[in-house]
Short mmCIF file of C-alpha atoms and ligand atoms in Angstrom, two decimals:
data_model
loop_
_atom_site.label_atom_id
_atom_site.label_comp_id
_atom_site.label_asym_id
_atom_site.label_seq_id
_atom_site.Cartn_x
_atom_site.Cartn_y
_atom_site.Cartn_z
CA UNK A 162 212.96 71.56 49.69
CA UNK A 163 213.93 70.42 53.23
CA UNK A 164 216.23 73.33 53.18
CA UNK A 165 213.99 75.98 52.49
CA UNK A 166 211.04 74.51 54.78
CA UNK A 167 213.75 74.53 57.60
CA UNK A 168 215.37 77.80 56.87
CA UNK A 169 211.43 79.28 57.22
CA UNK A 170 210.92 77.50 60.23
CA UNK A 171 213.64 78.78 62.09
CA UNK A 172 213.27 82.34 60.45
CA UNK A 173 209.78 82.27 61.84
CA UNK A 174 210.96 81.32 65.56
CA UNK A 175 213.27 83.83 65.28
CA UNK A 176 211.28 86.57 64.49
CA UNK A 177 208.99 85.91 66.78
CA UNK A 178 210.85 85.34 69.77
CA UNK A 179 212.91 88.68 68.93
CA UNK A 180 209.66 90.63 68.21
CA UNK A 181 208.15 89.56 70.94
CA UNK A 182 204.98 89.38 68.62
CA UNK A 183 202.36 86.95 68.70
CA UNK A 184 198.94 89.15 67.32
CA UNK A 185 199.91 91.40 64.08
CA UNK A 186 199.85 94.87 64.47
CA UNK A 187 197.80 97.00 63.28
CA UNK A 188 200.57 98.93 60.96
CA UNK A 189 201.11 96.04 58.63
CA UNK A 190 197.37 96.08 57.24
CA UNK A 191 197.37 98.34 54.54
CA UNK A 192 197.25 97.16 51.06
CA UNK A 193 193.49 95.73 51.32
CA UNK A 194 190.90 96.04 53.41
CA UNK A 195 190.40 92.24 53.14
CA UNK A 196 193.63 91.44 54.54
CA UNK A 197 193.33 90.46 58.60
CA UNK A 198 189.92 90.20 59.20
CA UNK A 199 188.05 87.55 60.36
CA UNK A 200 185.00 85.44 58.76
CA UNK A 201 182.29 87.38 60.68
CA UNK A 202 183.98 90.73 60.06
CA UNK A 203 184.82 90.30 55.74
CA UNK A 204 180.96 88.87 55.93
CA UNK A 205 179.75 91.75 57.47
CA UNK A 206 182.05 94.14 55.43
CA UNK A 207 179.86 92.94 52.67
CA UNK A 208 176.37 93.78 54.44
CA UNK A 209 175.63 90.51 55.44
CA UNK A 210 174.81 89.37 59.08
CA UNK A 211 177.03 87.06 60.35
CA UNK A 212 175.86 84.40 62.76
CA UNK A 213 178.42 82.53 64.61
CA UNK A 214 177.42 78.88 65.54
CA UNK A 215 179.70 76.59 68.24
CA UNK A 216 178.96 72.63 67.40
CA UNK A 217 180.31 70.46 70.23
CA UNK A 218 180.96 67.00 68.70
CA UNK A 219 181.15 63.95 70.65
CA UNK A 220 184.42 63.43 71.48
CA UNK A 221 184.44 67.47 73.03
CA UNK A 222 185.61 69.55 69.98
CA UNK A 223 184.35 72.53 69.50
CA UNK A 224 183.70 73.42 66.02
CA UNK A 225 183.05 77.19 65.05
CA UNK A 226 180.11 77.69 62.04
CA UNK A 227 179.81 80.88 60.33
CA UNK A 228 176.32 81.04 59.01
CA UNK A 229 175.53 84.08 56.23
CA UNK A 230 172.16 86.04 57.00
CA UNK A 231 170.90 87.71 53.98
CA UNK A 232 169.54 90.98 55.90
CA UNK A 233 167.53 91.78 52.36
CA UNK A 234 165.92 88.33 52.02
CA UNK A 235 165.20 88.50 55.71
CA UNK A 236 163.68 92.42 55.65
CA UNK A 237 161.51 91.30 52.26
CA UNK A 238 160.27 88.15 54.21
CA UNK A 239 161.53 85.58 51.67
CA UNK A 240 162.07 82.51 53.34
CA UNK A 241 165.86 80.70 52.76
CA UNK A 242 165.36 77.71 50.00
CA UNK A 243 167.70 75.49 51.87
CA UNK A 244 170.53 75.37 53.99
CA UNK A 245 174.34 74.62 52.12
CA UNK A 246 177.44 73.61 53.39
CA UNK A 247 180.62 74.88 52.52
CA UNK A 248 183.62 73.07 53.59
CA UNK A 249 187.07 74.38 53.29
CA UNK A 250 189.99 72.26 52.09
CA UNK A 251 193.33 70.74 53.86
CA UNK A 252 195.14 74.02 55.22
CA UNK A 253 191.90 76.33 54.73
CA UNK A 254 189.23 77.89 56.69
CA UNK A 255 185.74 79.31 56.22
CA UNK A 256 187.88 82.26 54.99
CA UNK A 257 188.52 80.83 51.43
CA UNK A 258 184.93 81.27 50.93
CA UNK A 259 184.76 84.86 51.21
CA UNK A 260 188.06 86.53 49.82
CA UNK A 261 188.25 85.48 46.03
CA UNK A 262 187.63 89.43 45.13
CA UNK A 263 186.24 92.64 46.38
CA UNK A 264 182.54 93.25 46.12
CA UNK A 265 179.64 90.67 46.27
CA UNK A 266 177.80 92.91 48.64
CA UNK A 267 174.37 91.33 50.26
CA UNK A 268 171.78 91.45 47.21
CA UNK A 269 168.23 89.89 46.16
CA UNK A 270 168.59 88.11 42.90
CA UNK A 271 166.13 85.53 43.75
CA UNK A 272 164.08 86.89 41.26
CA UNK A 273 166.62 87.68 38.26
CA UNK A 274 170.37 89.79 38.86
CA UNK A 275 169.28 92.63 36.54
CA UNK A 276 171.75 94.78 35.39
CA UNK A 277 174.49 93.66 37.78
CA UNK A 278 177.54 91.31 36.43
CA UNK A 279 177.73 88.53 38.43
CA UNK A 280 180.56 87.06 36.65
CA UNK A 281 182.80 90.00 39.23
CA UNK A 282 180.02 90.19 41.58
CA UNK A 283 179.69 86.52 42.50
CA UNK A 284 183.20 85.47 42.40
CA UNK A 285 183.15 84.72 46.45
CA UNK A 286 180.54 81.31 47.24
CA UNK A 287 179.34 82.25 49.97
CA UNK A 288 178.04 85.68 49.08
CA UNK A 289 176.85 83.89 45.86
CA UNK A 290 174.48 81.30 47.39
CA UNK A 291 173.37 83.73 49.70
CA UNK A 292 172.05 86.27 47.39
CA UNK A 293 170.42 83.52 45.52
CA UNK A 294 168.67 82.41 48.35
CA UNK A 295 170.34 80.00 50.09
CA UNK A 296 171.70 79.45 53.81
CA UNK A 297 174.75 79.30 54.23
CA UNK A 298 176.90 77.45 56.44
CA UNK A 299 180.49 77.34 56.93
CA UNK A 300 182.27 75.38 59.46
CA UNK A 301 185.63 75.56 60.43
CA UNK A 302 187.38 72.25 60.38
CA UNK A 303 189.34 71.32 64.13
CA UNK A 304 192.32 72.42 64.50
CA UNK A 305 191.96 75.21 62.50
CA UNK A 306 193.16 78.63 63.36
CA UNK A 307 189.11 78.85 64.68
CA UNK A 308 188.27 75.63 65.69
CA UNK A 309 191.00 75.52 68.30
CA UNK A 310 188.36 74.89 71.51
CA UNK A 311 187.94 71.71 73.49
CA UNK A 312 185.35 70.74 76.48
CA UNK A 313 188.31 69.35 78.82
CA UNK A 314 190.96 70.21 76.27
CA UNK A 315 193.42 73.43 76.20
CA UNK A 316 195.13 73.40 72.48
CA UNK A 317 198.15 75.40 73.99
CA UNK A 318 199.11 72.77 76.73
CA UNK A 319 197.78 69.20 76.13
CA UNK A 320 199.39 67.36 73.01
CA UNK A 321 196.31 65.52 72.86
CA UNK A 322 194.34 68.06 71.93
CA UNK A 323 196.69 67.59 68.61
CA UNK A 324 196.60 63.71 68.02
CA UNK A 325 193.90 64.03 65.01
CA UNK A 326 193.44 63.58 61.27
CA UNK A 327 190.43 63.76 58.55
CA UNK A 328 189.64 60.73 60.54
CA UNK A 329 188.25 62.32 63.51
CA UNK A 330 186.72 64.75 61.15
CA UNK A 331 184.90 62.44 59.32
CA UNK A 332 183.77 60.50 62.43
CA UNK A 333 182.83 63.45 64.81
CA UNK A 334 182.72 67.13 62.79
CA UNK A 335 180.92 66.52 59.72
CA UNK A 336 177.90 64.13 61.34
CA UNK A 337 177.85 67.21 64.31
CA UNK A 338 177.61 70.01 62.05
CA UNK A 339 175.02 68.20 59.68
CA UNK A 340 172.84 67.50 62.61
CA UNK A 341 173.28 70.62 64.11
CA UNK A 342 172.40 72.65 61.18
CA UNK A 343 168.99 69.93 59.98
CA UNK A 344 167.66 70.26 63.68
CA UNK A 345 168.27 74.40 63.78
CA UNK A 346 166.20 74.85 60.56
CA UNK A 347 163.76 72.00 60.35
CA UNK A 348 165.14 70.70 56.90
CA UNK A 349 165.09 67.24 56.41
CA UNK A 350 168.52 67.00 54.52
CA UNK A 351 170.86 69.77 53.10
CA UNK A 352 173.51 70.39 50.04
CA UNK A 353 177.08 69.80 51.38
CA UNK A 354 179.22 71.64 48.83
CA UNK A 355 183.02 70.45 49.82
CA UNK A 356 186.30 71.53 48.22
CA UNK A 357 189.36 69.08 48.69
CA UNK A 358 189.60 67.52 52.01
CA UNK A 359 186.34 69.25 52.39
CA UNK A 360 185.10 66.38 50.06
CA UNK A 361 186.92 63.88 51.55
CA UNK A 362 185.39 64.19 55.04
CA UNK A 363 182.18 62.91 52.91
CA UNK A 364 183.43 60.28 51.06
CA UNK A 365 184.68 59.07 54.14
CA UNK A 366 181.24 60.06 56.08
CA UNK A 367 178.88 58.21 53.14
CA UNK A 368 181.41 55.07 53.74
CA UNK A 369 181.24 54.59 57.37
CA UNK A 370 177.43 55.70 57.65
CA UNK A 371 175.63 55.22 55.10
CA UNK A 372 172.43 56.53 56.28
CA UNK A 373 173.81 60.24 55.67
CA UNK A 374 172.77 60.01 52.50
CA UNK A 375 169.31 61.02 53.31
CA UNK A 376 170.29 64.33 54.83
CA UNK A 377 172.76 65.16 52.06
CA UNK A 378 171.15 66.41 48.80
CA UNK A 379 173.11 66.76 47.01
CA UNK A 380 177.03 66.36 47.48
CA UNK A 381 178.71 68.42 45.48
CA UNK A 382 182.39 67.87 45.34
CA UNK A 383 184.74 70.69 44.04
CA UNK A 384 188.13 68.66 43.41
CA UNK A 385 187.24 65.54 44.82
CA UNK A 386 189.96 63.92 46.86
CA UNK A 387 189.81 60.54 48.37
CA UNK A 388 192.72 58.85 47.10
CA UNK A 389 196.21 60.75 46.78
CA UNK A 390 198.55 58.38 45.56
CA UNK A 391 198.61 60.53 42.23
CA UNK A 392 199.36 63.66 43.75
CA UNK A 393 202.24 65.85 41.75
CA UNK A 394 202.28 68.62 44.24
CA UNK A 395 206.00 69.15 45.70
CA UNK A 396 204.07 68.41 49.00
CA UNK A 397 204.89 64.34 48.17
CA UNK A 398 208.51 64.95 48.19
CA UNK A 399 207.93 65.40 51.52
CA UNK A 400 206.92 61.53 52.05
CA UNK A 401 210.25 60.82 50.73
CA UNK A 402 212.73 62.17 53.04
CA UNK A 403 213.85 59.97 55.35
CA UNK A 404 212.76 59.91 58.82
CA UNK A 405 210.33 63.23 58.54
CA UNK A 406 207.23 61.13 58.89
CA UNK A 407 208.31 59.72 61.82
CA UNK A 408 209.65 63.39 63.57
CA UNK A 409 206.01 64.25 62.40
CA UNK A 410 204.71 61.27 64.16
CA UNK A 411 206.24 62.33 67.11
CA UNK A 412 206.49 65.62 67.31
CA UNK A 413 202.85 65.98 66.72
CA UNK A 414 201.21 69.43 67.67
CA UNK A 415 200.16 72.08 65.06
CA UNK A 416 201.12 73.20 62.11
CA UNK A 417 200.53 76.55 60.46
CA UNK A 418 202.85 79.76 60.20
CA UNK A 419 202.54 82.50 62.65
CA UNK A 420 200.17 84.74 61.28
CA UNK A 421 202.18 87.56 62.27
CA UNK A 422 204.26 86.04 59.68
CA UNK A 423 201.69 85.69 57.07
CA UNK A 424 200.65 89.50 57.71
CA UNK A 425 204.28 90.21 57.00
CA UNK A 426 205.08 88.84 54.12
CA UNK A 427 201.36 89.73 52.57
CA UNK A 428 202.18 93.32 53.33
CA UNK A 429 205.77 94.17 53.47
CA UNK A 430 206.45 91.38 51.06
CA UNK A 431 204.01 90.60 48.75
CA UNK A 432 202.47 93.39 48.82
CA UNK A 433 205.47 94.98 46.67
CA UNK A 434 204.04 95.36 43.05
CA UNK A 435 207.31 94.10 41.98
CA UNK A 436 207.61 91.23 44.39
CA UNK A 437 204.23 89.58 43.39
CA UNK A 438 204.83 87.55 40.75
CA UNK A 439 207.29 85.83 42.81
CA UNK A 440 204.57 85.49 45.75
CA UNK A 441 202.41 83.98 43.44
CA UNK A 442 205.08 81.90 42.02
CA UNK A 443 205.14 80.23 45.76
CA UNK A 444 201.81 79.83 45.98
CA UNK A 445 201.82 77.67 42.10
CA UNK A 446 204.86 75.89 42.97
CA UNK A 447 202.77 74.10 46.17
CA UNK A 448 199.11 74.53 44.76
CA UNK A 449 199.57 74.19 40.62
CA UNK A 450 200.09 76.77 38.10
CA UNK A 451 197.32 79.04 36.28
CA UNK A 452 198.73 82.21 36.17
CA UNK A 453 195.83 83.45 33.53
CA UNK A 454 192.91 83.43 36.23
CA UNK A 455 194.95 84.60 39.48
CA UNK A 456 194.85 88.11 40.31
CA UNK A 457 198.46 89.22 41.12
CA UNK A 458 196.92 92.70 43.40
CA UNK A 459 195.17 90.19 45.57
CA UNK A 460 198.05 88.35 46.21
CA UNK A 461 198.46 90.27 50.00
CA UNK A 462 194.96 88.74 51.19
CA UNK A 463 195.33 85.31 49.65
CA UNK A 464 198.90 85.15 51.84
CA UNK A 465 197.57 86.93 54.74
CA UNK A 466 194.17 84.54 54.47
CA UNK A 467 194.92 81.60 52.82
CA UNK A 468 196.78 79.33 55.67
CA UNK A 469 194.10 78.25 57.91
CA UNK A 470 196.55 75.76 60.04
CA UNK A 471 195.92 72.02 61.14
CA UNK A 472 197.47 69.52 62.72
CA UNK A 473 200.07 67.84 61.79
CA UNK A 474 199.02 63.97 61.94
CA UNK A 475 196.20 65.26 59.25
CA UNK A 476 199.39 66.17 56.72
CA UNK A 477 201.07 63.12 58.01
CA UNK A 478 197.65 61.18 57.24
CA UNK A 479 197.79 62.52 53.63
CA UNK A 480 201.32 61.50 53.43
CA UNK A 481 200.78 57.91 54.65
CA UNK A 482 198.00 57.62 52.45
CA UNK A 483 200.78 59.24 49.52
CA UNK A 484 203.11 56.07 50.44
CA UNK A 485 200.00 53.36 51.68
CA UNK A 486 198.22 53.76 48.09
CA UNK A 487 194.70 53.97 49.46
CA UNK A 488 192.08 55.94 51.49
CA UNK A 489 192.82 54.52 54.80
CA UNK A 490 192.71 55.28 57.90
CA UNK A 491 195.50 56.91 59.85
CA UNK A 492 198.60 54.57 60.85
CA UNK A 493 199.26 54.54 64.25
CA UNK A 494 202.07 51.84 63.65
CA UNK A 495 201.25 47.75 63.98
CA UNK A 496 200.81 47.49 67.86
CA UNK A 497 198.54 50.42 67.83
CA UNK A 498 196.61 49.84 64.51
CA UNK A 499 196.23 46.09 66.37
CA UNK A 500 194.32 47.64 69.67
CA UNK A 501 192.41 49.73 67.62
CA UNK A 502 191.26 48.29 64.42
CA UNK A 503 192.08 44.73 65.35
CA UNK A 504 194.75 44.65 62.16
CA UNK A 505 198.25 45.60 62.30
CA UNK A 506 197.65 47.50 58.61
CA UNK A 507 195.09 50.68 58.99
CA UNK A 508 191.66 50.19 57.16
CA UNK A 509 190.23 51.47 54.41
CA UNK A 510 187.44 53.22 53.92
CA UNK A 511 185.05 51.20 51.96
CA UNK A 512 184.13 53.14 49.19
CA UNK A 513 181.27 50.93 47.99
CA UNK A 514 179.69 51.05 50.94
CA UNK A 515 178.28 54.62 49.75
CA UNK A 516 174.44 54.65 48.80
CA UNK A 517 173.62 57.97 47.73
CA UNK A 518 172.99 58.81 44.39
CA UNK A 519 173.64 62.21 44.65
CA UNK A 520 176.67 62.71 44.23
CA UNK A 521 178.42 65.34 41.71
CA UNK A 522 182.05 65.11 40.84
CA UNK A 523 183.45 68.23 39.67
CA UNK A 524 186.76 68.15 38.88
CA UNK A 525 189.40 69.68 36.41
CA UNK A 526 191.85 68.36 34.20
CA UNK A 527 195.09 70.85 35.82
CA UNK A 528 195.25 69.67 39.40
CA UNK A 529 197.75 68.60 41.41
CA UNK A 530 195.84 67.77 44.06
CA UNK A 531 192.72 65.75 42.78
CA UNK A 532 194.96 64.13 40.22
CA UNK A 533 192.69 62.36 36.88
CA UNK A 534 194.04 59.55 37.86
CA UNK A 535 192.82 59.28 41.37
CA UNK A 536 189.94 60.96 40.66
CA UNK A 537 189.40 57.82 37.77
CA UNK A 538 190.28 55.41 40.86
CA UNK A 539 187.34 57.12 43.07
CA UNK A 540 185.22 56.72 39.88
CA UNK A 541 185.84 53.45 40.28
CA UNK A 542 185.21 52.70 43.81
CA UNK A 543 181.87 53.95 43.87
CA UNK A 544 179.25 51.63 43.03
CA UNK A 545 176.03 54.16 42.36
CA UNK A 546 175.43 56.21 39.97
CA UNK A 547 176.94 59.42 40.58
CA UNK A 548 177.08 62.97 38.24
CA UNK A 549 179.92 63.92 36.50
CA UNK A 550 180.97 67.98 35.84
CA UNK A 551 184.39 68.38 34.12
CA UNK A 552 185.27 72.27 34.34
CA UNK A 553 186.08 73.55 30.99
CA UNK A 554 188.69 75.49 31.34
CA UNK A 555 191.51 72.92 30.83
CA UNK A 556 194.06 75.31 32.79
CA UNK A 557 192.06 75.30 35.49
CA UNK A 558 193.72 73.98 38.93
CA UNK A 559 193.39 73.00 42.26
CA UNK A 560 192.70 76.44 44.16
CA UNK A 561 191.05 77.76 41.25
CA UNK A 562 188.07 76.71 42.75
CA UNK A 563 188.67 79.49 45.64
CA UNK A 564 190.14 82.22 43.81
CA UNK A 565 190.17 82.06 40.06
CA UNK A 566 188.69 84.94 38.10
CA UNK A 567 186.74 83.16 35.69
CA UNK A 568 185.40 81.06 38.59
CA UNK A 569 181.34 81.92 38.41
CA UNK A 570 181.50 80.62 34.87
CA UNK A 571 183.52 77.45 35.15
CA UNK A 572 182.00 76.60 38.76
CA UNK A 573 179.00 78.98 40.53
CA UNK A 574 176.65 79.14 37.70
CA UNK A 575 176.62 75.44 37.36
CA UNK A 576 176.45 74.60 40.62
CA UNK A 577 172.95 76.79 41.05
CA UNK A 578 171.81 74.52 37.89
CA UNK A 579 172.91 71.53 40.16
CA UNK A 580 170.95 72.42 43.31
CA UNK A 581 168.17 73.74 41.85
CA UNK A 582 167.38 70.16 40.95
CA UNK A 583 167.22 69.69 45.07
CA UNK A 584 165.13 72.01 45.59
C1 LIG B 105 159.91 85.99 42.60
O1 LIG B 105 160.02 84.60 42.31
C2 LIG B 105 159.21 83.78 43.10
C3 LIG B 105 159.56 82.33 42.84
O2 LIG B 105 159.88 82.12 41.49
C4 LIG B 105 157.73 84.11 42.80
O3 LIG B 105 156.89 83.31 43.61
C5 LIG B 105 157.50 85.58 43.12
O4 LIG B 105 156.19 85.95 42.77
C6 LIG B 105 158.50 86.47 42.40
N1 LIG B 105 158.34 87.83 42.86
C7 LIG B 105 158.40 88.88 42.04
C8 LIG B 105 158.27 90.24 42.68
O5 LIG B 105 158.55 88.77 40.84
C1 LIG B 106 185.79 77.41 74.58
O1 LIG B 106 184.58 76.76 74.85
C2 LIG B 106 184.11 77.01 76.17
C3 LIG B 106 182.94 76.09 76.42
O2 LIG B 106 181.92 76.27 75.45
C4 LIG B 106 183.79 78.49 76.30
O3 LIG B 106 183.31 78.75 77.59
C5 LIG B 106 185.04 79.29 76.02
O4 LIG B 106 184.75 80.67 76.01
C6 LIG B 106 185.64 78.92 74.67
N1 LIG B 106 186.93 79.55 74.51
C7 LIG B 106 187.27 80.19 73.40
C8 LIG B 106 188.64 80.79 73.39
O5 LIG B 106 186.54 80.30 72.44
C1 LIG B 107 192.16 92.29 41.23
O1 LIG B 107 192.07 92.67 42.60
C2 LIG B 107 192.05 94.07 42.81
C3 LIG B 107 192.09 94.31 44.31
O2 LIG B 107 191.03 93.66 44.96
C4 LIG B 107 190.82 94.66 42.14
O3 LIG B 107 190.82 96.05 42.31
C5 LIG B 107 190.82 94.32 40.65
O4 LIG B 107 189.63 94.76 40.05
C6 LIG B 107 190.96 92.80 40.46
N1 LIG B 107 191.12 92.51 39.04
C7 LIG B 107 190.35 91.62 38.40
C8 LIG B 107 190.63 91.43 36.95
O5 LIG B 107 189.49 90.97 38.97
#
């Protein structure tokens, strides 16, 4: 494993230093139109307006919000029926939200879909919601490949601009963007719909501040994730060799692959009928296997899109919490953990501190991520009553939720069901 993830890093320094490339080229796009363009442009290529929204948080991020604008809604005078939240995952972007297939081009089905099949029409969220009426509202957590802005900060030359986790995320982004969004449309509280980490950043937020819960109704959380100790993806193998959490530790910065690099292998690569099996064979190995529901021909934009880019204390967070058994906060080492939580071991985040009572746990039984058993731990923890949605589909796994095929069955249709009760 090290070998490989060492042999791409230097391949990838390599070929960028030689190339002299840092933006990708217009030749390599080819295979699908989806492939290389950015939130604003794939919503627009599906007749939407796309508003772009910057939320400073307190400690000077800048957080970038893409909001869908249903230009048929808006031309018929139907009003929104309330603003939703989508919140990428560990690694992803508001991207993930918008690529699952081809189609789902701006509609009114407020008032029944007729004769269109929204089983291939409604595969991508965001398009989804939106033609059903809702807001929607997609920020970009920092350190992302478009949350990478800062009051006083420059990403590119101060290391500090690197030295976060979910922790910051939790404290600053999430409470920011809610804000923002309640005081922009005069709603008093709004569905956050989170996948992964994107769920996480809520578990944490209804923890620390409880009063949230009035402005989030409901919480819908799409492979819940607040402890990892379970977690079979080969991505724990990575807590276990020696000394790379501490080069992590100190090395610090960013971590994503060049996206000249991603372009490459989605086109050149991947984009090989022959080749794509083995692309998506990469893609299980990391994120779980269900090779029924993937679509092999969309392989190019999933690799060209997918990899959204964070820092690296958040994978180092996930991989202390891997090792630490809990859903703490980050580890800074004793001396530091003493200065700034007044204990040499990092808190945790007090699960039954949560008030809110509506909360909806959907998770599956074939992830590697939001493992049963951690998912039975969170269970656990909380100490309201909270809804429970198993998906059916027993194959169904982690990124599923993104870009399975049979993914408005197992997950859109119920989750209108679910916030129609919130109306
Ligand atoms: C569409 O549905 C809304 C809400 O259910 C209703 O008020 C409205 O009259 C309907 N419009 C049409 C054209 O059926
Ligand atoms: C970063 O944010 C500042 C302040 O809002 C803005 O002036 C600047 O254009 C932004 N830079 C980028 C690259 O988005
Ligand atoms: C798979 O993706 C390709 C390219 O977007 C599309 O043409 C095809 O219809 C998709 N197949 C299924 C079964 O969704």
């Amino acid at each position: 494993m090290l070998n490989i993830c060492l042999f791409i890093a230097i391949f990838t320094k390599l070929f960028v230093s030689i190339s002299g490339l840092d933006a990708t080229p217009d030749w390599l796009y080819s295979s699908d139109p989806d492939c290389g363009l950015s939130p604003c442009q794939l919503i627009e290529s599906r007749n939407f307006i796309c508003e772009q929204h910057y939320v400073t948080t307190d400690d000077g991020y800048i957080i970038n919000v893409q909001r869908v604008v249903n230009p048929i809604l808006k031309a018929a005078g139907k009003k929104t029926i309330k603003p939703v939240v989508l919140q990428h995952g560990l690694f992803g972007s508001s991207v993930h939200f918008l690529v699952n297939s081809a189609g789902g081009f701006a509609a009114d089905w407020t008032n029944g879909t007729g004769s269109v099949d929204i089983t291939t029409e409604g595969r991508n969220l965001a398009y989804f919601l939106s033609n059903f009426g809702y807001d929607v509202w997609m920020p970009n957590s920092r350190g992302n490949k478009f949350s990478r802005n800062h009051t006083n900060l420059n990403p590119k030359k101060d290391p500090s601009f690197w030295r976060i986790s979910f922790d910051e995320m939790i404290a600053y982004d999430s409470p920011a963007v809610i804000d923002y969004i309640l005081q922009k449309t005069g709603f008093e509280n709004l569905a956050w719909v989170g996948h992964s980490q994107g769920t996480l950043l809520i578990f944490g937020l209804l923890s620390e501040k409880p009063e949230y819960a009035d402005k989030i109704k409901p919480f819908i959380a799409m492979a819940p994730i607040a402890h990892v100790t379970h977690i079979t993806s080969p991505i724990r193998y990575l807590t276990e060799i020696p000394g790379l959490m501490d080069f992590f530790y100190v090395a610090g910065g960013e971590l994503t692959a060049p996206q000249v690099l991603l372009d490459l292998m989605a086109e050149q690569v991947c984009g090989q009928q022959v080749v794509q099996p083995a692309c998506g064979n990469l893609l299980f190995l990391v994120c779980g296997y269900d090779a029924e529901q993937f679509n092999f021909t969309r392989v190019p934009v999933y690799y060209s899109q997918g990899l959204g880019g964070t820092s690296a204390w958040n994978l180092l967070h996930f991989g202390q919490n891997i090792v630490n058994k809990g859903f703490l906060k980050f580890d800074y080492g004793a001396l530091i953990n003493y200065q700034r939580y007044g204990t040499f071991e990092p808190p945790a985040y007090d699960l039954g501190a949560i008030t809110s009572q509506n909360i909806i746990l959907m998770g599956s039984a074939n992830d590697v991520f939001a493992d049963p058993t951690d998912v039975e731990t969170l269970r656990k923890s909380l100490k309201v009553p909270f809804t429970e949605y198993r998906i059916a589909d027993q194959q169904f796994s982690h990124l599923d939720f993104i870009w399975a095929k049979n993914v408005v069955d197992q997950v859109h249709k119920p989750m209108l069901d679910m916030l129609k009760k919130f109306q």
